[in-house]
């Protein structure tokens, strides 16, 4: 088996049992990145020296027995809004490049390293995470490994591209309105946006504190669960991070799901789908025996509220930069942020009230169902530079509408696993949505679909 | 976009830019105004749902 095709669990087992040296795994990953990154433009920084030194330590730690390092020797990379000691946290921007380097790693990076993983670099992203396409004017677009003329999606574009291309088996991204699920869908890999407040955000450059989540990408449900388990735990420095203890999901992945009640999201989520999105939804729904349809109330208004909160909080964060460095932004980002700064407070407060209303209504639906299935993106990856696409016979801008189906769900912080349906020529994702704190159930469903051969990373 | 709405958005932009201390170049105006028009639509959508007075805004949110 080539190193490129090994998953995280396989690597960790082989390194722990001394069948493989972490040094060799990391050397192979670094060589692969050097040879192939240009085709996908996933990495903005490669931390080779650090990776090699860490791998040496992992090999010294390997005892040949069962270990508490579940990610021993596994190369990983992080969206460049995660603090990495010694690097400026660029968050996809030109402005942040001149910031002082981070003095410590983000909490999530520390937790993955504590689990044995080896950081190999930082990944391309949409500027300040205000993006669904992965097109960064400063660092270049991250490209879809299945067709480099197409978008990776964003804003965690580099993270998805790196995993889809097999440069690393796992990566971290962030999701405010869809920035894990959209690129997971377009690049055909698994992505987890957990419950809002489940995973620690300390040491990440923010976008919208009311909506920001962090989460992993992987090429299998098993690897996704492994990384999720390693990331869990309270974080007192993150104001919204839950005090829930670690609740391992990996041991539960193969618990049967035959009695799980699954419904397909109708109404808003059943309109505007292109043929590939429809096909993917049919395959997943059929495999899960989901015949019932469930309609979430006032979804268009919920999405509008998410837009207002995003626009105003994002603008508030960057207001000083807009005053002093406006010309250093991507013009598209700049214009969105300036407009966001002008939204009246009363509108934002109303949006926050609507958020609570919508959450309460949707949570009631989970009294009758356990899982809701919804599309992740309306279409497969658009071409790089594509400005518009057709939804329901209307020509709409690509940028905001790639998040059509993801935004209302992250708005109320529900956990979602994006599962990849390997259509030809391009893959597309489906959202597996559960009630808060039920990541275990979403991952079990993903596992079942993977075992059935319905979903897989291409 | 009708002329009246376009004028309203332009005045909105000019007034708020001044209040916020934002120096907006002439060739940025159309992009900003297009975004303001979208936000205005979003505000109308949100405003269109009647909510009880005693509903707390989700300013400290728990899923």
Short mmCIF file of C-alpha atoms in Angstrom, two decimals:
data_model
loop_
_atom_site.label_atom_id
_atom_site.label_comp_id
_atom_site.label_asym_id
_atom_site.label_seq_id
_atom_site.Cartn_x
_atom_site.Cartn_y
_atom_site.Cartn_z
CA UNK A 1 0.00 0.00 0.00
CA UNK A 2 1.49 3.36 -0.96
CA UNK A 3 1.81 5.90 1.83
CA UNK A 4 -0.50 8.19 -0.12
CA UNK A 5 -3.40 5.75 0.11
CA UNK A 6 -2.95 4.96 3.81
CA UNK A 7 -5.52 6.38 6.14
CA UNK A 8 -4.76 7.88 9.49
CA UNK A 9 -5.84 4.80 11.47
CA UNK A 10 -3.63 2.51 9.35
CA UNK A 11 -0.62 4.79 9.71
CA UNK A 12 -1.06 5.08 13.47
CA UNK A 13 -1.33 1.32 13.90
CA UNK A 14 1.69 0.65 11.71
CA UNK A 15 3.82 3.28 13.46
CA UNK A 16 2.77 2.09 16.91
CA UNK A 17 3.60 -1.51 16.04
CA UNK A 18 6.92 -0.38 14.53
CA UNK A 19 5.96 -1.74 11.11
CA UNK A 20 6.46 1.74 9.79
CA UNK A 21 8.59 4.63 10.97
CA UNK A 22 6.96 8.00 11.50
CA UNK A 23 10.08 9.48 9.94
CA UNK A 24 9.44 7.59 6.72
CA UNK A 25 5.76 8.52 6.66
CA UNK A 26 6.54 12.19 7.15
CA UNK A 27 9.40 12.15 4.64
CA UNK A 28 7.08 10.65 2.06
CA UNK A 29 4.38 13.23 2.82
CA UNK A 30 6.85 16.11 2.53
CA UNK A 31 8.19 14.76 -0.76
CA UNK A 32 4.66 14.34 -2.07
CA UNK A 33 3.75 17.90 -1.07
CA UNK A 34 6.87 19.23 -2.78
CA UNK A 35 6.07 17.30 -5.95
CA UNK A 36 2.33 17.83 -6.21
CA UNK A 37 1.21 20.86 -4.21
CA UNK A 38 1.59 23.20 -7.19
CA UNK A 39 -1.21 21.39 -9.03
CA UNK A 40 -3.73 22.03 -6.23
CA UNK A 41 -2.13 24.98 -4.40
CA UNK A 42 -3.28 23.60 -1.06
CA UNK A 43 -0.32 24.56 1.14
CA UNK A 44 0.80 28.09 1.99
CA UNK A 45 3.47 26.95 4.47
CA UNK A 46 5.28 23.66 4.87
CA UNK A 47 6.76 23.13 8.34
CA UNK A 48 9.32 20.54 7.24
CA UNK A 49 11.90 20.99 10.00
CA UNK A 50 9.26 20.82 12.70
CA UNK A 51 7.65 17.78 11.09
CA UNK A 52 10.91 15.87 10.84
CA UNK A 53 11.81 16.64 14.46
CA UNK A 54 8.36 15.58 15.64
CA UNK A 55 8.55 12.35 13.66
CA UNK A 56 11.87 11.49 15.30
CA UNK A 57 10.21 11.86 18.70
CA UNK A 58 7.27 9.69 17.62
CA UNK A 59 9.59 6.91 16.55
CA UNK A 60 11.36 7.08 19.88
CA UNK A 61 7.97 6.81 21.62
CA UNK A 62 6.75 3.80 19.64
CA UNK A 63 6.77 0.82 21.95
CA UNK A 64 5.23 -1.90 19.80
CA UNK A 65 2.34 -2.20 22.25
CA UNK A 66 -1.11 -0.62 22.34
CA UNK A 67 -0.67 3.06 22.78
CA UNK A 68 -2.47 6.15 23.93
CA UNK A 69 -1.30 7.89 20.74
CA UNK A 70 -4.19 7.14 18.40
CA UNK A 71 -2.72 9.32 15.65
CA UNK A 72 0.90 8.22 16.02
CA UNK A 73 2.97 9.46 13.08
CA UNK A 74 -0.03 10.72 11.09
CA UNK A 75 0.80 13.79 9.00
CA UNK A 76 -1.76 16.58 9.25
CA UNK A 77 -2.13 20.19 8.15
CA UNK A 78 -4.32 23.09 9.23
CA UNK A 79 -6.16 25.96 7.59
CA UNK A 80 -3.91 29.00 7.91
CA UNK A 81 -6.20 30.67 10.42
CA UNK A 82 -4.97 28.21 13.06
CA UNK A 83 -2.02 29.54 15.07
CA UNK A 84 1.17 27.61 14.33
CA UNK A 85 4.08 28.65 16.52
CA UNK A 86 6.63 30.55 14.48
CA UNK A 87 4.27 31.48 11.64
CA UNK A 88 2.18 34.62 11.22
CA UNK A 89 -1.46 33.51 11.24
CA UNK A 90 -2.35 34.78 7.81
CA UNK A 91 -6.04 33.77 7.70
CA UNK A 92 -5.88 33.98 3.91
CA UNK A 93 -5.02 37.66 3.96
CA UNK A 94 -2.21 39.89 2.79
CA UNK A 95 -2.59 42.12 5.85
CA UNK A 96 -1.92 39.38 8.39
CA UNK A 97 1.33 38.32 6.72
CA UNK A 98 3.07 41.17 8.49
CA UNK A 99 1.70 40.20 11.90
CA UNK A 100 4.17 38.82 14.45
CA UNK A 101 4.47 35.04 14.35
CA UNK A 102 2.25 33.06 16.69
CA UNK A 103 4.02 32.22 19.94
CA UNK A 104 2.03 29.05 20.59
CA UNK A 105 0.02 26.56 18.58
CA UNK A 106 -3.77 26.66 18.51
CA UNK A 107 -5.37 24.35 21.07
CA UNK A 108 -6.59 22.04 18.29
CA UNK A 109 -3.06 21.71 16.90
CA UNK A 110 -1.72 20.91 20.37
CA UNK A 111 -4.39 18.26 20.90
CA UNK A 112 -3.67 16.52 17.61
CA UNK A 113 0.07 16.53 18.36
CA UNK A 114 -0.66 15.19 21.84
CA UNK A 115 -2.50 12.35 20.07
CA UNK A 116 0.66 11.63 18.10
CA UNK A 117 -0.06 13.43 14.83
CA UNK A 118 2.69 15.36 13.02
CA UNK A 119 2.02 18.87 11.70
CA UNK A 120 3.40 19.32 8.19
CA UNK A 121 2.06 22.76 7.30
CA UNK A 122 -0.61 25.42 6.95
CA UNK A 123 -3.24 25.49 4.23
CA UNK A 124 -4.72 27.94 1.78
CA UNK A 125 -8.08 29.50 2.50
CA UNK A 126 -10.51 32.17 1.38
CA UNK A 127 -9.55 35.61 2.69
CA UNK A 128 -10.56 35.97 6.32
CA UNK A 129 -12.85 32.96 5.81
CA UNK A 130 -15.46 35.11 4.02
CA UNK A 131 -15.64 32.79 1.06
CA UNK A 132 -17.23 29.66 -0.38
CA UNK A 133 -15.07 29.23 -3.51
CA UNK A 134 -11.46 28.78 -2.34
CA UNK A 135 -10.30 31.53 -4.70
CA UNK A 136 -7.73 33.61 -2.85
CA UNK A 137 -6.41 36.63 -4.75
CA UNK A 138 -3.26 36.84 -2.60
CA UNK A 139 -2.16 33.18 -2.45
CA UNK A 140 -3.91 31.91 -5.58
CA UNK A 141 -6.93 29.67 -5.76
CA UNK A 142 -6.82 26.23 -4.21
CA UNK A 143 -7.77 23.78 -6.95
CA UNK A 144 -9.99 20.76 -7.07
CA UNK A 145 -7.81 17.65 -7.30
CA UNK A 146 -10.44 15.89 -9.44
CA UNK A 147 -10.26 18.69 -12.03
CA UNK A 148 -7.75 21.48 -11.35
CA UNK A 149 -9.75 23.81 -13.60
CA UNK A 150 -12.49 23.72 -10.96
CA UNK A 151 -13.00 25.22 -7.54
CA UNK A 152 -12.04 23.40 -4.40
CA UNK A 153 -14.77 25.28 -2.57
CA UNK A 154 -14.08 27.33 0.55
CA UNK A 155 -13.23 28.84 2.71
CA UNK A 156 -11.30 25.74 3.89
CA UNK A 157 -10.26 25.13 0.28
CA UNK A 158 -6.66 24.15 0.93
CA UNK A 159 -7.70 21.76 3.69
CA UNK A 160 -10.13 19.92 1.43
CA UNK A 161 -7.79 19.93 -1.55
CA UNK A 162 -4.88 18.58 0.51
CA UNK A 163 -6.91 15.64 1.82
CA UNK A 164 -8.65 14.94 -1.49
CA UNK A 165 -5.30 14.93 -3.27
CA UNK A 166 -3.88 12.53 -0.69
CA UNK A 167 -1.16 14.99 0.40
CA UNK A 168 -2.21 14.44 4.03
CA UNK A 169 -4.80 11.98 5.38
CA UNK A 170 -6.34 14.52 7.75
CA UNK A 171 -6.65 18.29 7.93
CA UNK A 172 -8.41 20.91 10.00
CA UNK A 173 -10.69 23.63 8.74
CA UNK A 174 -13.34 25.98 10.04
CA UNK A 175 -17.02 26.43 9.23
CA UNK A 176 -19.07 29.55 9.88
CA UNK A 177 -21.72 29.19 7.18
CA UNK A 178 -20.44 26.14 5.28
CA UNK A 179 -16.67 26.42 5.00
CA UNK A 180 -16.02 22.78 5.86
CA UNK A 181 -19.09 21.26 4.21
CA UNK A 182 -18.87 23.12 0.89
CA UNK A 183 -15.25 22.17 0.10
CA UNK A 184 -15.84 18.64 1.44
CA UNK A 185 -18.70 18.35 -1.03
CA UNK A 186 -16.86 19.78 -4.01
CA UNK A 187 -13.66 17.80 -3.34
CA UNK A 188 -15.42 14.55 -2.51
CA UNK A 189 -14.18 13.87 1.04
CA UNK A 190 -15.65 13.59 4.52
CA UNK A 191 -15.96 16.71 6.66
CA UNK A 192 -17.34 17.26 10.14
CA UNK A 193 -18.84 20.48 11.36
CA UNK A 194 -19.56 19.60 14.98
CA UNK A 195 -22.14 21.10 17.34
CA UNK A 196 -21.46 24.79 17.93
CA UNK A 197 -19.17 24.95 20.95
CA UNK A 198 -18.05 21.32 20.77
CA UNK A 199 -14.48 21.87 19.65
CA UNK A 200 -11.96 24.47 20.90
CA UNK A 201 -11.39 27.61 18.87
CA UNK A 202 -8.61 29.09 21.00
CA UNK A 203 -5.70 30.09 18.80
CA UNK A 204 -7.72 30.51 15.63
CA UNK A 205 -8.22 33.82 13.83
CA UNK A 206 -11.96 34.47 14.07
CA UNK A 207 -14.54 35.46 11.50
CA UNK A 208 -17.95 35.50 13.20
CA UNK A 209 -17.66 34.50 16.82
CA UNK A 210 -21.39 33.80 17.02
CA UNK A 211 -21.13 31.22 14.26
CA UNK A 212 -17.51 29.96 14.00
CA UNK A 213 -16.85 26.23 14.36
CA UNK A 214 -13.66 24.24 13.74
CA UNK A 215 -13.63 20.69 12.43
CA UNK A 216 -11.73 17.97 10.56
CA UNK A 217 -11.53 16.59 7.03
CA UNK A 218 -10.60 13.00 6.25
CA UNK A 219 -10.92 10.34 3.56
CA UNK A 220 -12.98 7.96 5.68
CA UNK A 221 -15.61 8.08 8.41
CA UNK A 222 -13.23 6.16 10.67
CA UNK A 223 -10.45 8.71 10.31
CA UNK A 224 -12.92 11.55 10.77
CA UNK A 225 -14.07 10.02 14.06
CA UNK A 226 -10.48 9.43 15.19
CA UNK A 227 -9.56 13.08 14.68
CA UNK A 228 -12.80 14.31 16.24
CA UNK A 229 -12.12 12.23 19.37
CA UNK A 230 -8.60 13.67 19.65
CA UNK A 231 -9.92 17.24 19.41
CA UNK A 232 -12.65 17.00 22.04
CA UNK A 233 -12.60 18.41 25.54
CA UNK A 234 -13.34 21.67 27.36
CA UNK A 235 -11.37 24.80 26.62
CA UNK A 236 -11.75 27.51 29.23
CA UNK A 237 -10.23 30.15 26.97
CA UNK A 238 -12.97 29.77 24.34
CA UNK A 239 -16.08 31.54 25.63
CA UNK A 240 -18.46 29.28 23.72
CA UNK A 241 -16.65 25.97 24.15
CA UNK A 242 -18.81 23.48 25.99
CA UNK A 243 -17.71 21.97 29.28
CA UNK A 244 -18.76 18.55 28.04
CA UNK A 245 -16.16 15.87 28.64
CA UNK A 246 -14.57 13.84 25.88
CA UNK A 247 -17.20 11.47 24.50
CA UNK A 248 -15.31 9.07 22.19
CA UNK A 249 -17.13 8.21 19.02
CA UNK A 250 -14.65 5.80 17.43
CA UNK A 251 -15.68 2.81 19.61
CA UNK A 252 -19.32 3.40 18.63
CA UNK A 253 -18.92 3.64 14.86
CA UNK A 254 -20.18 0.15 14.11
CA UNK A 255 -23.21 0.27 16.41
CA UNK A 256 -26.12 -0.64 14.10
CA UNK A 257 -28.27 2.15 12.72
CA UNK A 258 -31.23 0.03 11.59
CA UNK A 259 -33.54 1.60 14.19
CA UNK A 260 -32.45 5.15 13.51
CA UNK A 261 -35.23 7.32 12.11
CA UNK A 262 -34.02 9.19 9.04
CA UNK A 263 -35.92 11.84 7.11
CA UNK A 264 -35.06 13.85 4.02
CA UNK A 265 -35.19 17.63 4.30
CA UNK A 266 -37.92 18.92 2.00
CA UNK A 267 -39.23 22.36 1.10
CA UNK A 268 -36.30 24.79 0.81
CA UNK A 269 -33.78 21.93 0.73
CA UNK A 270 -35.62 20.18 -2.11
CA UNK A 271 -35.55 23.13 -4.49
CA UNK A 272 -32.68 24.42 -6.56
CA UNK A 273 -30.75 21.15 -6.69
CA UNK A 274 -28.86 20.42 -9.87
CA UNK A 275 -29.02 16.89 -11.31
CA UNK A 276 -25.92 15.68 -9.45
CA UNK A 277 -27.21 16.94 -6.10
CA UNK A 278 -30.53 15.21 -6.76
CA UNK A 279 -28.81 11.98 -7.70
CA UNK A 280 -26.64 12.07 -4.58
CA UNK A 281 -29.61 12.73 -2.34
CA UNK A 282 -31.55 9.83 -3.91
CA UNK A 283 -28.66 7.42 -3.40
CA UNK A 284 -28.17 8.36 0.23
CA UNK A 285 -31.88 8.44 1.07
CA UNK A 286 -32.45 5.09 -0.58
CA UNK A 287 -29.49 3.48 1.19
CA UNK A 288 -30.80 4.69 4.55
CA UNK A 289 -34.39 3.70 3.81
CA UNK A 290 -35.45 7.30 4.32
CA UNK A 291 -38.90 7.75 2.87
CA UNK A 292 -40.27 10.50 5.06
CA UNK A 293 -39.75 14.12 4.20
CA UNK A 294 -39.45 16.77 6.87
CA UNK A 295 -39.77 20.47 6.39
CA UNK A 296 -37.86 23.02 8.45
CA UNK A 297 -39.82 26.23 8.95
CA UNK A 298 -38.85 29.64 7.53
CA UNK A 299 -35.48 28.48 6.21
CA UNK A 300 -35.08 31.40 3.79
CA UNK A 301 -35.53 33.82 6.69
CA UNK A 302 -33.08 31.83 8.79
CA UNK A 303 -30.50 32.07 6.03
CA UNK A 304 -31.15 35.81 5.73
CA UNK A 305 -30.58 36.17 9.47
CA UNK A 306 -27.32 34.23 9.20
CA UNK A 307 -26.25 36.63 6.45
CA UNK A 308 -26.96 39.67 8.63
CA UNK A 309 -25.12 38.30 11.66
CA UNK A 310 -22.18 37.27 9.48
CA UNK A 311 -22.04 40.61 7.69
CA UNK A 312 -22.20 42.74 10.81
CA UNK A 313 -19.91 40.70 13.07
CA UNK A 314 -17.39 40.18 10.30
CA UNK A 315 -17.38 43.87 9.58
CA UNK A 316 -17.03 44.80 13.25
CA UNK A 317 -13.98 42.54 13.51
CA UNK A 318 -12.28 44.19 10.52
CA UNK A 319 -13.44 47.78 10.91
CA UNK A 320 -10.06 49.15 11.93
CA UNK A 321 -8.37 47.28 9.09
CA UNK A 322 -10.98 48.67 6.67
CA UNK A 323 -10.13 52.18 7.87
CA UNK A 324 -6.38 51.79 7.48
CA UNK A 325 -5.74 48.97 4.93
CA UNK A 326 -8.86 48.79 2.76
CA UNK A 327 -6.84 48.54 -0.45
CA UNK A 328 -5.04 45.44 0.86
CA UNK A 329 -8.21 43.37 0.89
CA UNK A 330 -9.60 41.30 -1.94
CA UNK A 331 -12.03 43.89 -3.39
CA UNK A 332 -14.92 41.42 -3.18
CA UNK A 333 -14.24 40.81 0.52
CA UNK A 334 -13.70 44.51 1.15
CA UNK A 335 -17.05 45.46 -0.37
CA UNK A 336 -18.93 42.79 1.60
CA UNK A 337 -17.31 43.88 4.85
CA UNK A 338 -17.91 47.59 4.29
CA UNK A 339 -21.55 46.91 3.51
CA UNK A 340 -21.80 44.73 6.62
CA UNK A 341 -20.54 47.57 8.78
CA UNK A 342 -23.61 49.54 7.74
CA UNK A 343 -26.30 47.10 8.90
CA UNK A 344 -28.42 48.69 11.64
CA UNK A 345 -28.14 47.14 15.09
CA UNK A 346 -31.89 46.58 15.29
CA UNK A 347 -31.68 44.29 12.27
CA UNK A 348 -28.89 42.27 13.84
CA UNK A 349 -30.78 41.90 17.12
CA UNK A 350 -33.85 40.73 15.22
CA UNK A 351 -31.66 38.21 13.40
CA UNK A 352 -30.38 36.94 16.75
CA UNK A 353 -33.95 36.53 17.99
CA UNK A 354 -34.85 34.68 14.82
CA UNK A 355 -31.90 32.41 15.45
CA UNK A 356 -33.32 31.35 18.81
CA UNK A 357 -36.80 30.95 17.32
CA UNK A 358 -35.52 28.82 14.43
CA UNK A 359 -33.41 26.67 16.72
CA UNK A 360 -36.37 25.97 19.01
CA UNK A 361 -38.60 25.02 16.06
CA UNK A 362 -36.00 22.75 14.45
CA UNK A 363 -35.12 21.02 17.71
CA UNK A 364 -38.77 20.00 18.03
CA UNK A 365 -38.43 18.13 14.74
CA UNK A 366 -35.81 15.91 16.36
CA UNK A 367 -38.51 14.60 18.68
CA UNK A 368 -39.80 12.62 15.68
CA UNK A 369 -36.62 11.91 13.72
CA UNK A 370 -33.02 11.15 14.63
CA UNK A 371 -31.28 12.20 11.41
CA UNK A 372 -32.09 14.68 8.66
CA UNK A 373 -30.45 14.33 5.25
CA UNK A 374 -29.97 17.42 3.12
CA UNK A 375 -27.86 18.42 0.13
CA UNK A 376 -24.49 20.03 0.84
CA UNK A 377 -24.11 22.06 -2.36
CA UNK A 378 -26.52 22.74 -5.24
CA UNK A 379 -24.01 21.49 -7.80
CA UNK A 380 -20.61 19.92 -8.27
CA UNK A 381 -17.53 22.13 -8.38
CA UNK A 382 -17.94 25.18 -10.63
CA UNK A 383 -15.10 26.28 -12.87
CA UNK A 384 -12.51 28.59 -11.36
CA UNK A 385 -13.56 32.15 -12.08
CA UNK A 386 -17.18 31.17 -12.73
CA UNK A 387 -19.35 34.02 -11.51
CA UNK A 388 -22.90 32.67 -11.94
CA UNK A 389 -24.80 29.42 -12.12
CA UNK A 390 -28.42 28.41 -12.63
CA UNK A 391 -30.65 27.48 -9.72
CA UNK A 392 -34.36 26.84 -10.34
CA UNK A 393 -34.09 28.51 -13.74
CA UNK A 394 -32.58 31.67 -12.28
CA UNK A 395 -29.04 32.86 -12.88
CA UNK A 396 -27.52 33.50 -9.46
CA UNK A 397 -24.04 34.46 -8.25
CA UNK A 398 -21.89 31.46 -7.35
CA UNK A 399 -20.10 32.96 -4.37
CA UNK A 400 -22.91 33.35 -1.85
CA UNK A 401 -25.07 30.53 -3.19
CA UNK A 402 -22.66 27.62 -2.81
CA UNK A 403 -23.70 27.86 0.85
CA UNK A 404 -27.43 27.78 0.10
CA UNK A 405 -28.01 24.55 2.02
CA UNK A 406 -25.26 24.73 4.60
CA UNK A 407 -25.90 28.18 6.02
CA UNK A 408 -29.29 27.55 7.68
CA UNK A 409 -27.91 24.49 9.49
CA UNK A 410 -24.75 26.03 10.92
CA UNK A 411 -26.90 29.02 11.90
CA UNK A 412 -28.31 26.92 14.73
CA UNK A 413 -25.15 24.95 15.42
CA UNK A 414 -26.38 21.46 14.56
CA UNK A 415 -23.69 18.82 14.00
CA UNK A 416 -23.22 17.76 10.38
CA UNK A 417 -21.10 15.18 8.63
CA UNK A 418 -20.65 15.92 4.93
CA UNK A 419 -20.42 12.56 3.16
CA UNK A 420 -19.00 12.29 -0.37
CA UNK A 421 -20.99 10.60 -3.13
CA UNK A 422 -18.47 9.58 -5.80
CA UNK A 423 -20.31 10.59 -8.97
CA UNK A 424 -18.55 10.85 -12.32
CA UNK A 425 -16.89 13.01 -13.36
CA UNK A 426 -17.13 15.09 -10.18
CA UNK A 427 -18.15 14.11 -6.64
CA UNK A 428 -20.73 15.90 -4.51
CA UNK A 429 -21.58 15.84 -0.82
CA UNK A 430 -24.67 15.27 1.27
CA UNK A 431 -25.24 16.60 4.79
CA UNK A 432 -26.01 14.12 7.57
CA UNK A 433 -27.57 16.31 10.26
CA UNK A 434 -28.38 15.33 13.83
CA UNK A 435 -29.52 16.94 17.06
CA UNK A 436 -26.96 18.84 19.14
CA UNK A 437 -24.16 16.73 20.65
CA UNK A 438 -25.08 13.69 18.51
CA UNK A 439 -21.94 13.64 16.39
CA UNK A 440 -21.79 9.93 17.25
CA UNK A 441 -24.99 9.28 15.35
CA UNK A 442 -23.99 11.33 12.31
CA UNK A 443 -20.67 9.49 12.14
CA UNK A 444 -22.36 6.09 12.53
CA UNK A 445 -24.62 6.93 9.61
CA UNK A 446 -21.59 8.02 7.57
CA UNK A 447 -19.89 4.75 8.46
CA UNK A 448 -22.91 2.71 7.40
CA UNK A 449 -23.12 4.54 4.06
CA UNK A 450 -19.42 3.92 3.54
CA UNK A 451 -19.79 0.20 4.29
CA UNK A 452 -22.64 0.06 1.78
CA UNK A 453 -20.40 1.63 -0.85
CA UNK A 454 -22.75 4.59 -1.27
CA UNK A 455 -20.22 7.16 -0.09
CA UNK A 456 -16.45 7.16 -0.43
CA UNK A 457 -13.59 9.56 -1.06
CA UNK A 458 -12.64 9.31 -4.75
CA UNK B 1 -33.12 48.18 -8.78
CA UNK B 2 -35.37 51.24 -9.08
CA UNK B 3 -33.86 54.70 -9.07
CA UNK B 4 -35.38 55.57 -5.69
CA UNK B 5 -33.98 52.47 -4.01
CA UNK B 6 -30.61 53.04 -5.64
CA UNK B 7 -30.58 56.61 -4.31
CA UNK B 8 -31.54 55.38 -0.84
CA UNK B 9 -28.71 52.87 -0.84
CA UNK B 10 -26.24 55.46 -2.07
CA UNK B 11 -27.25 57.86 0.70
CA UNK B 12 -27.07 55.00 3.23
CA UNK B 13 -23.52 54.23 2.12
CA UNK B 14 -22.37 57.85 2.12
CA UNK B 15 -23.82 58.64 5.54
CA UNK B 16 -22.55 55.50 7.25
CA UNK B 17 -19.12 55.72 5.67
CA UNK B 18 -18.78 59.19 7.14
CA UNK B 19 -19.99 58.08 10.58
CA UNK B 20 -17.72 55.02 10.58
CA UNK B 21 -14.65 56.85 9.31
CA UNK B 22 -14.40 54.76 6.16
CA UNK B 23 -12.78 56.37 3.12
CA UNK B 24 -14.51 54.81 0.13
CA UNK B 25 -13.03 55.27 -3.31
CA UNK B 26 -15.41 56.08 -6.16
CA UNK B 27 -14.82 52.84 -8.00
CA UNK B 28 -15.74 50.80 -4.89
CA UNK B 29 -19.23 52.31 -4.68
CA UNK B 30 -21.06 50.00 -7.06
CA UNK B 31 -19.73 46.84 -5.38
CA UNK B 32 -20.61 48.10 -1.93
CA UNK B 33 -24.06 49.21 -3.07
CA UNK B 34 -24.74 45.79 -4.60
CA UNK B 35 -23.91 44.20 -1.26
CA UNK B 36 -26.09 46.72 0.58
CA UNK B 37 -28.98 45.83 -1.71
CA UNK B 38 -28.58 42.16 -0.79
CA UNK B 39 -28.43 43.03 2.91
CA UNK B 40 -31.53 45.20 2.54
CA UNK B 41 -33.36 42.20 1.08
CA UNK B 42 -32.14 40.08 3.98
CA UNK B 43 -33.33 42.68 6.48
CA UNK B 44 -36.76 42.69 4.89
CA UNK B 45 -36.94 38.90 5.09
CA UNK B 46 -35.96 38.85 8.74
CA UNK B 47 -38.26 41.72 9.63
CA UNK B 48 -41.16 39.91 7.99
CA UNK B 49 -41.36 37.30 10.75
CA UNK B 50 -43.24 38.48 13.83
CA UNK B 51 -41.51 37.36 16.99
CA UNK B 52 -42.61 37.78 20.62
CA UNK B 53 -41.15 40.70 22.53
CA UNK B 54 -39.92 38.45 25.30
CA UNK B 55 -37.85 36.21 23.02
CA UNK B 56 -34.20 36.65 23.99
CA UNK B 57 -31.75 37.34 21.19
CA UNK B 58 -29.25 34.50 20.91
CA UNK B 59 -26.31 36.71 21.75
CA UNK B 60 -24.74 33.98 23.86
CA UNK B 61 -25.69 31.00 21.87
CA UNK B 62 -25.94 27.37 22.87
CA UNK B 63 -26.92 24.82 20.29
#
